[in-house]
Structure formats: structure tokens, C-alpha cells
CSV table of C-alpha atoms in Angstrom, one decimal:
chain,number,residue,atom,x,y,z
P,1,MET,CA,-29.3,13.2,-5.5
P,2,PHE,CA,-29.9,16.1,-7.9
P,3,GLY,CA,-32.6,14.0,-9.6
P,4,LEU,CA,-30.2,11.3,-10.7
P,5,PRO,CA,-31.0,7.6,-10.5
P,6,ALA,CA,-29.7,5.8,-7.3
P,7,SER,CA,-27.3,3.7,-9.4
P,8,THR,CA,-25.6,6.9,-10.8
P,9,THR,CA,-25.4,8.4,-7.4
P,10,TRP,CA,-23.7,5.3,-6.1
P,11,LEU,CA,-21.2,5.4,-9.0
P,12,VAL,CA,-20.5,9.1,-8.5
P,13,ILE,CA,-19.9,8.8,-4.8
P,14,GLY,CA,-18.9,5.2,-4.4
P,15,VAL,CA,-16.1,4.9,-6.9
P,16,PRO,CA,-14.0,7.8,-5.4
P,17,VAL,CA,-14.7,6.5,-1.8
P,18,PHE,CA,-13.6,3.0,-2.8
P,19,TRP,CA,-10.5,4.3,-4.5
P,20,ILE,CA,-9.5,6.3,-1.4
P,21,LEU,CA,-10.0,3.3,0.9
P,22,TYR,CA,-8.1,1.0,-1.6
P,23,THR,CA,-5.2,3.4,-1.6
P,24,LEU,CA,-5.1,3.8,2.2
P,25,GLY,CA,-5.3,0.0,2.5
P,26,PHE,CA,-2.5,-0.5,0.0
P,27,LEU,CA,-0.3,2.1,1.9
P,28,TRP,CA,-1.1,0.4,5.2
P,29,VAL,CA,-0.2,-3.1,3.9
P,30,THR,CA,3.0,-2.0,2.2
P,31,ARG,CA,4.3,0.2,5.1
P,32,GLY,CA,6.7,-2.4,6.3
P,33,TRP,CA,8.0,-3.9,3.1
P,34,PRO,CA,11.8,-4.2,2.9
P,35,GLY,CA,13.5,-2.2,0.2
P,36,LEU,CA,11.3,0.9,0.5
P,37,LYS,CA,13.2,3.9,1.8
P,38,GLN,CA,11.3,5.9,4.3
P,39,SER,CA,13.3,9.1,3.7
P,40,GLY,CA,12.2,9.5,0.1
P,41,ARG,CA,14.5,9.3,-2.9
P,42,GLU,CA,17.8,7.6,-2.9
P,43,GLU,CA,20.9,9.7,-3.8
């Protein structure tokens, strides 16, 4: 891509993709945890 080595291309594309998948996985795993309010902030 753009004349960059393959390893650099994988770093530029792979790290953000991994981070997005990691975040989505974290949100999916913690969706049912007790003590987390679904409505937002507590008053």
C-alpha cells in the first residue's frame, strides 16, 4: 500500500481494526454486569 512494506501496512490497518474489535468484545462481555446502570449517569 502506497509503497510501504507489508509489515507497516499491517500495523497501520491492523492495530485500529484490532482495537475496534477489542472494544466491541469488551462491551459485549460486560453488557450484563451488575452495578452498571443502563440509563447513564446516576443522580
